[in-house]
Amino acid sequence: MSVDEALAHLRGAGESELPSVTLDHLRAERTGFPEVIYCPGKRDDEVAAIAARLAASSGRFLATRATPEQYAAVRAQVPEARYDSDACAIVFETEALPRVGLVCVVSAGTSDRPVAAEAACALDVMGNTIARVDDVGVAGLHRVLGHVGALRTANAVVAVAGMDGALPGVIAGLTDRPVIAVPTSVGYGASFGGLAALLTMLNACAGGVSVVNIDNGFGAACVASRINHLAASRADDRGPAR
Amino acid sequence: MSVDEALAHLRGAGESELPSVTLDHLRAERTGFPEVIYCPGKRDDEVAAIAARLAASSGRFLATRATPEQYAAVRAQVPEARYDSDACAIVFETEALPRVGLVCVVSAGTSDRPVAAEAACALDVMGNTIARVDDVGVAGLHRVLGHVGALRTANAVVAVAGMDGALPGVIAGLTDRPVIAVPTSVGYGASFGGLAALLTMLNACAGGVSVVNIDNGFGAACVASRINHLAASRADDRGPAR
Amino acid sequence: MSVDEALAHLRGAGESELPSVTLDHLRAERTGFPEVIYCPGKRDDEVAAIAARLAASSGRFLATRATPEQYAAVRAQVPEARYDSDACAIVFETEALPRVGLVCVVSAGTSDRPVAAEAACALDVMGNTIARVDDVGVAGLHRVLGHVGALRTANAVVAVAGMDGALPGVIAGLTDRPVIAVPTSVGYGASFGGLAALLTMLNACAGGVSVVNIDNGFGAACVASRINHLAASRADDRGPAR
Amino acid sequence: MSVDEALAHLRGAGESELPSVTLDHLRAERTGFPEVIYCPGKRDDEVAAIAARLAASSGRFLATRATPEQYAAVRAQVPEARYDSDACAIVFETEALPRVGLVCVVSAGTSDRPVAAEAACALDVMGNTIARVDDVGVAGLHRVLGHVGALRTANAVVAVAGMDGALPGVIAGLTDRPVIAVPTSVGYGASFGGLAALLTMLNACAGGVSVVNIDNGFGAACVASRINHLAASRADDRGPAR
Amino acid sequence: MSVDEALAHLRGAGESELPSVTLDHLRAERTGFPEVIYCPGKRDDEVAAIAARLAASSGRFLATRATPEQYAAVRAQVPEARYDSDACAIVFETEALPRVGLVCVVSAGTSDRPVAAEAACALDVMGNTIARVDDVGVAGLHRVLGHVGALRTANAVVAVAGMDGALPGVIAGLTDRPVIAVPTSVGYGASFGGLAALLTMLNACAGGVSVVNIDNGFGAACVASRINHLAASRADDRGPAR
Amino acid sequence: MSVDEALAHLRGAGESELPSVTLDHLRAERTGFPEVIYCPGKRDDEVAAIAARLAASSGRFLATRATPEQYAAVRAQVPEARYDSDACAIVFETEALPRVGLVCVVSAGTSDRPVAAEAACALDVMGNTIARVDDVGVAGLHRVLGHVGALRTANAVVAVAGMDGALPGVIAGLTDRPVIAVPTSVGYGASFGGLAALLTMLNACAGGVSVVNIDNGFGAACVASRINHLAASRADDRGPAR
Amino acid sequence: MSVDEALAHLRGAGESELPSVTLDHLRAERTGFPEVIYCPGKRDDEVAAIAARLAASSGRFLATRATPEQYAAVRAQVPEARYDSDACAIVFETEALPRVGLVCVVSAGTSDRPVAAEAACALDVMGNTIARVDDVGVAGLHRVLGHVGALRTANAVVAVAGMDGALPGVIAGLTDRPVIAVPTSVGYGASFGGLAALLTMLNACAGGVSVVNIDNGFGAACVASRINHLAASRADDRGPAR
Amino acid sequence: MSVDEALAHLRGAGESELPSVTLDHLRAERTGFPEVIYCPGKRDDEVAAIAARLAASSGRFLATRATPEQYAAVRAQVPEARYDSDACAIVFETEALPRVGLVCVVSAGTSDRPVAAEAACALDVMGNTIARVDDVGVAGLHRVLGHVGALRTANAVVAVAGMDGALPGVIAGLTDRPVIAVPTSVGYGASFGGLAALLTMLNACAGGVSVVNIDNGFGAACVASRINHLAASRADDRGPAR
């Protein structure tokens, strides 16, 4: 290919796209959900343009870590989009997916709520039934022990914790369901922005724990939704769970 | 348990609680003091609601790292609550606990005062007599040497230092009382937000030093109060200390 | 409780156990598989005694990171135990569990084999059907692209990679199944013993990736087995997968 | 040399220079481009004075990471200077250098645009033909695979990516041209300000990747421009590239 | 002071000491126990010489992290010295101190035994009654819950754990006694030689936890012994504990 | 695809390959040189089998970081293979590639020789003319200044340095050719295994420096060879360099 | 000492001091200069009170890292105090110390000026003759080579550099005078707030370099002033330097 | 310069040198002492060849971190060379330099002796009078306080400490002489190979401390020797110190 041909090819490939954006239109087919918009570092008008494009092509979108200003820009183009202020997420769906199975979202402290909310919001729009259990850290063990029934019923548990990050390991010792651990940046000093909780979770003595990035409620939701749909879609073929 | 039963169970368990909050009403019985409110990451109304609930159930509460705005929200619900602006703490007690024993709170520099103040405030509301010694870092050894008598009389010493964090190790070589070291984030550059002082304290050559998180005056107070009450309550049985 | 009562209680509680060992006899009931023996830091005779006790109580055991010497000590007590020298694991099962579902174990390079082998060995003894795909790192993309069919059929994918750790994120963009990423310590210099691969995986741009500790093939197997059994047991109720 | 002689010598050496500034007037002769102004930590008037001096002596200058305020100060002295707001760079050239060869600037995500823009802006003023390919991260492999022709035609590829930083390694496996990898600080949590992407790139399994500092689009441009001019100037002697 | 005077002074000061050694003969008076010999980095003959000197002056000594070779050298000079091979410690006491109070030494896993043994050995020679509870990590909560009575009776709890390091925080939520947490280097990968456990403990959500250096069973014993003697000596004045 | 089909497909795909190995037979076509064998973590027989396969299919191979034992195993299968004991590399070529262009390999100290040797060995087998300059660190500037002519003639400079890693930045200020910096693990203490040199190089003030992994002489050779061939092949069309 | 006596003693000791401040009135006698005020973390009124006390007792003071607001508070109490806005320092001296000897303060880039200014300001008030050399980083070696005469005349060289931090090592190879290296936080990305420059300097290959904390111009001045006074005071006894 | 000319030039430049070695024959003139041989990473015959060359050209040499095998190789060529087994250094001097001034070498613990010995050995061969003070760590302050006279008489103090690294800061508060701090790798766990001591020293609150690399006794000696010679040579002009 000559230099001129290469430049022509690139110009052509970009014509059907937004500037600086290359949408992955086949992601829903490959991975089960359309491309999600990660808002930080994008201008308000970029977020809005991508959202409008996805709304048109997929009938649904999720934008995470969105500011109210970004939401305003989106709503100007997609008026039906709604804003989950706890999760800082923008959601749009022309037709809601059926909510199936059960994912339990557990948090260790009230300060972890924004991350748990992001997980719950993403799980919801991805079509999962959700149960929330908040503020049940290991400093008062009876609080999490009181929810063992639910932890053994869900297809997956998303366990959110900052500071010492001990909760997911304790949960994994109480259930045979997969536990997706989400460290949060809640804490100070030697929490090093969530590093302490992350390391705790990676070193959990109990089996069945896997970990996502610090504060990544969305990422945990992706994993849990894949598991829950796998279990639930098969269960759907045979009738209700027993 | 079926999915529906699990959801019903969770909804029921939450009815008597605040949203996103699961209070640990038995903590005073188990550990000697009611649950303490860690304010960062909580909304003002959440702090106020938790404070009101604790005031009603326990007759006392402590809220650490509170902003003036959070204090205003609390005072609207618990008018007798007071704000310690040095410690950034909100305190409420219907009946003050008796102050017993002696804990010495020592700081290396004037800039460490907020952390020392948090320790002193928590020790006070937890019912400990306190002695403060400020600005006696090891660059001028005669300053701390002048207080050896007090350091050998207290049941526990809380030693607060930033930068090189050398003070607690020097103190532990001068007394046979347990020293709880608190690294602070005072410093710059290679202090790495208090990491240098933390490592110094963990590597103290003198025996008798244990360490809490960076800037965690409250945590040091918890440890010192447990020690002081253990020594003082037993001493109380036999009359005044000698 | 008095000091004498406490000492008596502790002595009593230990009588039915091995010295320094407190077996968790109910772990299989709670989490689906008996306690697993982590061999480093244990003496050969300790490993053998724990193995014998588990063989008697559970009819099966798995010991990870075992040396040949530890295996010799175990075989003296449990002659039917076998040693997987690729995985450095000791396995014993009086009756093999039925192998169900499908888990795909993928590795990026030949040097990652020991970790992939540990995952495969643990998945096998936990009762999972396994497919192995080795040496398909992203430097030659056609290698992993040639296995997309399998990656979309398995209930879970265990993706093992050292150095840049890029493989799990690429796989997660090609399938809708959960991907459990295992960073390995393969590499040198700025791989920092697997830290580079660990961070890559935690920051994977594609959804559906969760991560376990560096070189923790066993931990990935625990997660994948939980997922696979969840999907497969439900599928079993309804006949073969379609 | 006596103290007085030393002081006199230093005063003399400084007379022809700006205060606190020692310009390297021979840099273009030695390295192919005049000294570039790194704006952070410099006062607005300092930036303007250096820019004016370089404009006079070299007929061109580039100032990176400039604020709009710094640009305003520069424009007051060099009215023809222009501001690239995507790249945050100030550019001035009395006579544009001929644009030669081809450098491909590829970015993984829309949020990486400022860094890619800095690379492109610097490459442009240094006299290179540029092709931009944006938002082609490895979560959707078909996007980068669609540009293989261009990647095999350019004399150098600048590959910009945050988060997992996997893109440069994938590109280097698809082409025989040198790939200059630029990690960006895009991400959160365990991206540690771009450290994760940096380590990924340093550990790339594919050969042909070298790395510059986090967010250092300018540094990548310097390397790529040296390579491109080396190839292109020689090619120029023999006619157009084939 | 002139240079010659300084040299003379230094030579004089060293005459009564061993080469390269300056013993702290007053440490027992100041801090309650004679200087302890840290063996790594010392030659066998140095350890033996210091031990002999301490045996003569204090009637007791403790040498930590001693090799069998160092023990052999010591025994040649102090035949009554004994070696605790679990703790790798050399102990000598002409007259045993009375063992008073109660300190509970708890470990999370069998592999943590050497560190727990060092703590127990030091506590013993320092004159403390000890209760050991081993292998009660949080993956099987019922194990530690079964020992709550002892944890609430001891004057101090030394809690030893590697990997996730979650045990001390769980214990501190179950008792009102001070908990001295000892992270161990047990683990691999992202345990980073005990850093993960250290950070977990520094970030423990439950109050009452303070931390010593990784693998520092001896340091925890120093702190616990100071607390236990403080409580026990006062209790002794009033008769047996109730 | 059914589970059985997936298993059959995988078994089929593996038949023509070595166990645990998936050779990338098209790498030379895509990137200019066949797959290179990274020896650590591979068994001797694996290295030999891969080497034999590559010798048959490509007529040449390079194996890096090979032990003498691995070389013995290779020579048993490929008797003409030779061992470069400075570089710890095994080389085989049925027909040597023409050596073209010029790459300068510079090292800062004698202790850096193994890394420089690996770069030189790889550059040689990849068909590049090489000039070596050793032991010219910046503590004696006149040493590197004496080689400026060569540094300005080569198409690329590979600059190898440990400890402070300052050499590549100094070189880049003296030439307009691309400088590929290789940090080495030579040093101790705060060199942190080469991290210090790595960071120095990433922060080089002079333009034109890009960096590869610590001790990665091979990686630098890949980059330099791509640049040198690009320049030389074009130059070849027009006659000798001037 | 009883608890009451201890409290009384502490109250008494504090009466002659400011609240939270324990001045070290003998520091000038011990170390050659009065206590210096580190302003961050101190309230404006605290800085002013300490300054006034030192002005009264010592006739001079230096306050580093002072804000304009802190200066205003000081000037209200000590009107003759002056503010060095480059160094962010407040200086007061009733009688200037004689400026003796020679210290050379060299900086690598214009952005390093605040740190170099702090060093120069402190050296000045401590009574040292100073020579400034700015913006002579190693990217253009001729700049520093032009000042070799001064570098060989000064009693000490303070070398300030950010980014790669290579300048002090190059200087130390050119002179036999002690070089005090000051890393600065100038840079971004993998400079990690000055860590890169710090490590470079600690690993300098040339002898004669010692290092102070990142951005610690004041600390370098203390070291250089001690050296310069030692050399100059002795030289003063024998007449002018030759 | 053509490629052939460059190769010829390089070959010529190397003829008078050892292979892979470029000696800096003018270092003594520039910096006061000939080039020193850093032995790690060099072959025994290389060390011997460099030593012989330096012995011939300079009449003295110092080789640090030498193994007994390297010493044997050296002695075969330079029979008068001697080995300091405490410092692991090889020393040769045809005529000893006069020992002038006074440098005090202080260490905190007996385990720090090898580093202190390296400093003392290097100071000796560089022509400095030395005073040693060993094992005076801050856990027993009276030990260092007993040597204040010497610390105030020396021209420079080299202070060596591992673990908490607190000694240099304490010394700097007791004297007005420059203190060169040497962190050692003595310690374990959170000492992180000497990082803790390094950070402590960089953050020393007392003025007058500068720091060299971990375990770098030689580097501290270089700095102290430069200072001591500066002071002593000037003092020599005026008669004995007073």
PDB file of C-alpha atoms in Angstrom, chain D residues 1-126:
ATOM      1  CA  MET D   1      39.840  30.330  39.894  1.00  0.00           C
ATOM      2  CA  SER D   2      39.200  32.612  42.864  1.00  0.00           C
ATOM      3  CA  VAL D   3      35.756  33.161  44.361  1.00  0.00           C
ATOM      4  CA  ASP D   4      35.601  36.640  42.875  1.00  0.00           C
ATOM      5  CA  GLU D   5      36.652  35.356  39.467  1.00  0.00           C
ATOM      6  CA  ALA D   6      34.007  32.625  39.663  1.00  0.00           C
ATOM      7  CA  LEU D   7      31.294  35.123  40.529  1.00  0.00           C
ATOM      8  CA  ALA D   8      32.415  37.456  37.755  1.00  0.00           C
ATOM      9  CA  HIS D   9      32.505  34.631  35.257  1.00  0.00           C
ATOM     10  CA  LEU D  10      28.971  33.587  36.127  1.00  0.00           C
ATOM     11  CA  ARG D  11      27.637  37.122  35.931  1.00  0.00           C
ATOM     12  CA  GLY D  12      29.216  37.503  32.520  1.00  0.00           C
ATOM     13  CA  ALA D  13      27.867  34.240  31.192  1.00  0.00           C
ATOM     14  CA  GLY D  14      24.344  35.271  32.143  1.00  0.00           C
ATOM     15  CA  GLU D  15      24.328  38.693  30.484  1.00  0.00           C
ATOM     16  CA  SER D  16      23.169  37.546  27.091  1.00  0.00           C
ATOM     17  CA  GLU D  17      20.486  35.307  28.498  1.00  0.00           C
ATOM     18  CA  LEU D  18      17.083  35.640  30.156  1.00  0.00           C
ATOM     19  CA  PRO D  19      17.031  35.412  33.951  1.00  0.00           C
ATOM     20  CA  SER D  20      16.986  31.752  35.077  1.00  0.00           C
ATOM     21  CA  VAL D  21      17.129  30.591  31.455  1.00  0.00           C
ATOM     22  CA  THR D  22      20.089  29.206  29.514  1.00  0.00           C
ATOM     23  CA  LEU D  23      18.936  28.575  25.960  1.00  0.00           C
ATOM     24  CA  ASP D  24      20.536  25.762  23.973  1.00  0.00           C
ATOM     25  CA  HIS D  25      20.972  27.588  20.676  1.00  0.00           C
ATOM     26  CA  LEU D  26      22.714  24.669  18.982  1.00  0.00           C
ATOM     27  CA  ARG D  27      20.104  22.036  19.659  1.00  0.00           C
ATOM     28  CA  ALA D  28      18.666  22.089  16.140  1.00  0.00           C
ATOM     29  CA  GLU D  29      22.117  21.472  14.693  1.00  0.00           C
ATOM     30  CA  ARG D  30      22.793  18.583  17.070  1.00  0.00           C
ATOM     31  CA  THR D  31      19.385  16.900  17.227  1.00  0.00           C
ATOM     32  CA  GLY D  32      17.333  18.191  14.305  1.00  0.00           C
ATOM     33  CA  PHE D  33      14.857  20.543  16.049  1.00  0.00           C
ATOM     34  CA  PRO D  34      15.238  23.635  18.264  1.00  0.00           C
ATOM     35  CA  GLU D  35      14.723  23.492  22.022  1.00  0.00           C
ATOM     36  CA  VAL D  36      11.068  22.923  22.934  1.00  0.00           C
ATOM     37  CA  ILE D  37       9.380  24.858  25.766  1.00  0.00           C
ATOM     38  CA  TYR D  38       7.906  22.690  28.529  1.00  0.00           C
ATOM     39  CA  CYS D  39       5.419  25.117  30.079  1.00  0.00           C
ATOM     40  CA  PRO D  40       4.398  23.672  33.507  1.00  0.00           C
ATOM     41  CA  GLY D  41       6.174  25.430  36.372  1.00  0.00           C
ATOM     42  CA  LYS D  42       7.091  28.444  34.252  1.00  0.00           C
ATOM     43  CA  ARG D  43       5.458  31.830  34.684  1.00  0.00           C
ATOM     44  CA  ASP D  44       3.448  33.208  31.758  1.00  0.00           C
ATOM     45  CA  ASP D  45       6.003  35.945  31.140  1.00  0.00           C
ATOM     46  CA  GLU D  46       8.847  33.440  31.165  1.00  0.00           C
ATOM     47  CA  VAL D  47       7.153  31.308  28.529  1.00  0.00           C
ATOM     48  CA  ALA D  48       6.535  34.383  26.419  1.00  0.00           C
ATOM     49  CA  ALA D  49      10.109  35.605  26.723  1.00  0.00           C
ATOM     50  CA  ILE D  50      11.600  32.236  25.804  1.00  0.00           C
ATOM     51  CA  ALA D  51       9.176  31.900  22.900  1.00  0.00           C
ATOM     52  CA  ALA D  52      10.088  35.324  21.574  1.00  0.00           C
ATOM     53  CA  ARG D  53      13.796  34.551  21.825  1.00  0.00           C
ATOM     54  CA  LEU D  54      13.367  31.229  19.996  1.00  0.00           C
ATOM     55  CA  ALA D  55      11.152  32.787  17.337  1.00  0.00           C
ATOM     56  CA  ALA D  56      13.865  35.314  16.648  1.00  0.00           C
ATOM     57  CA  SER D  57      16.766  32.872  16.622  1.00  0.00           C
ATOM     58  CA  SER D  58      15.183  29.767  15.040  1.00  0.00           C
ATOM     59  CA  GLY D  59      12.143  30.969  13.136  1.00  0.00           C
ATOM     60  CA  ARG D  60      10.007  28.321  14.806  1.00  0.00           C
ATOM     61  CA  PHE D  61       9.114  26.987  18.241  1.00  0.00           C
ATOM     62  CA  LEU D  62       6.864  24.509  19.975  1.00  0.00           C
ATOM     63  CA  ALA D  63       5.548  24.974  23.535  1.00  0.00           C
ATOM     64  CA  THR D  64       3.859  21.944  25.128  1.00  0.00           C
ATOM     65  CA  ARG D  65       1.315  21.705  27.966  1.00  0.00           C
ATOM     66  CA  ALA D  66       0.578  25.376  27.675  1.00  0.00           C
ATOM     67  CA  THR D  67      -2.428  26.965  29.343  1.00  0.00           C
ATOM     68  CA  PRO D  68      -4.632  29.457  27.493  1.00  0.00           C
ATOM     69  CA  GLU D  69      -3.124  32.143  29.744  1.00  0.00           C
ATOM     70  CA  GLN D  70       0.362  31.200  28.651  1.00  0.00           C
ATOM     71  CA  TYR D  71      -0.784  31.305  25.044  1.00  0.00           C
ATOM     72  CA  ALA D  72      -2.197  34.795  25.548  1.00  0.00           C
ATOM     73  CA  ALA D  73       1.154  35.963  26.911  1.00  0.00           C
ATOM     74  CA  VAL D  74       2.975  34.419  23.980  1.00  0.00           C
ATOM     75  CA  ARG D  75       0.619  35.867  21.386  1.00  0.00           C
ATOM     76  CA  ALA D  76       1.235  39.340  22.791  1.00  0.00           C
ATOM     77  CA  GLN D  77       4.863  38.928  21.768  1.00  0.00           C
ATOM     78  CA  VAL D  78       4.566  36.579  18.779  1.00  0.00           C
ATOM     79  CA  PRO D  79       1.197  37.385  17.189  1.00  0.00           C
ATOM     80  CA  GLU D  80       1.436  34.654  14.542  1.00  0.00           C
ATOM     81  CA  ALA D  81       1.707  31.874  17.124  1.00  0.00           C
ATOM     82  CA  ARG D  82      -1.293  29.534  17.073  1.00  0.00           C
ATOM     83  CA  TYR D  83      -2.809  27.360  19.804  1.00  0.00           C
ATOM     84  CA  ASP D  84      -3.777  23.708  19.316  1.00  0.00           C
ATOM     85  CA  SER D  85      -6.406  23.329  22.020  1.00  0.00           C
ATOM     86  CA  ASP D  86      -6.630  19.544  21.652  1.00  0.00           C
ATOM     87  CA  ALA D  87      -2.904  19.207  22.240  1.00  0.00           C
ATOM     88  CA  CYS D  88      -2.562  22.214  24.583  1.00  0.00           C
ATOM     89  CA  ALA D  89       0.413  23.277  22.481  1.00  0.00           C
ATOM     90  CA  ILE D  90       1.577  26.599  21.063  1.00  0.00           C
ATOM     91  CA  VAL D  91       3.144  26.464  17.608  1.00  0.00           C
ATOM     92  CA  PHE D  92       4.985  29.019  15.584  1.00  0.00           C
ATOM     93  CA  GLU D  93       6.812  28.578  12.307  1.00  0.00           C
ATOM     94  CA  THR D  94       7.834  31.366   9.920  1.00  0.00           C
ATOM     95  CA  GLU D  95       8.216  28.787   7.193  1.00  0.00           C
ATOM     96  CA  ALA D  96       6.683  25.353   7.509  1.00  0.00           C
ATOM     97  CA  LEU D  97       9.063  22.422   7.172  1.00  0.00           C
ATOM     98  CA  PRO D  98       8.220  20.037   4.327  1.00  0.00           C
ATOM     99  CA  ARG D  99       6.064  17.159   5.622  1.00  0.00           C
ATOM    100  CA  VAL D 100       7.809  13.913   4.604  1.00  0.00           C
ATOM    101  CA  GLY D 101       7.371  10.152   5.001  1.00  0.00           C
ATOM    102  CA  LEU D 102       4.490   8.775   7.067  1.00  0.00           C
ATOM    103  CA  VAL D 103       3.904   8.277  10.793  1.00  0.00           C
ATOM    104  CA  CYS D 104       0.736   6.552  11.955  1.00  0.00           C
ATOM    105  CA  VAL D 105      -0.703   7.819  15.279  1.00  0.00           C
ATOM    106  CA  VAL D 106      -3.124   5.252  16.744  1.00  0.00           C
ATOM    107  CA  SER D 107      -5.148   5.604  19.939  1.00  0.00           C
ATOM    108  CA  ALA D 108      -7.101   2.984  21.887  1.00  0.00           C
ATOM    109  CA  GLY D 109      -9.930   5.150  23.183  1.00  0.00           C
ATOM    110  CA  THR D 110     -11.569   8.521  22.711  1.00  0.00           C
ATOM    111  CA  SER D 111     -10.314   9.600  26.153  1.00  0.00           C
ATOM    112  CA  ASP D 112      -6.723   9.190  24.953  1.00  0.00           C
ATOM    113  CA  ARG D 113      -7.216  11.957  22.384  1.00  0.00           C
ATOM    114  CA  PRO D 114      -5.258  14.743  24.132  1.00  0.00           C
ATOM    115  CA  VAL D 115      -2.110  12.626  24.197  1.00  0.00           C
ATOM    116  CA  ALA D 116      -2.518  11.507  20.609  1.00  0.00           C
ATOM    117  CA  ALA D 117      -3.145  15.118  19.656  1.00  0.00           C
ATOM    118  CA  GLU D 118       0.104  16.245  21.315  1.00  0.00           C
ATOM    119  CA  ALA D 119       1.996  13.593  19.361  1.00  0.00           C
ATOM    120  CA  ALA D 120       0.330  14.617  16.113  1.00  0.00           C
ATOM    121  CA  CYS D 121       0.891  18.330  16.677  1.00  0.00           C
ATOM    122  CA  ALA D 122       4.605  17.807  17.410  1.00  0.00           C
ATOM    123  CA  LEU D 123       5.055  15.458  14.466  1.00  0.00           C
ATOM    124  CA  ASP D 124       3.414  18.010  12.208  1.00  0.00           C
ATOM    125  CA  VAL D 125       5.611  20.944  13.183  1.00  0.00           C
ATOM    126  CA  MET D 126       8.676  18.697  12.979  1.00  0.00           C
TER     127      MET D 126
END
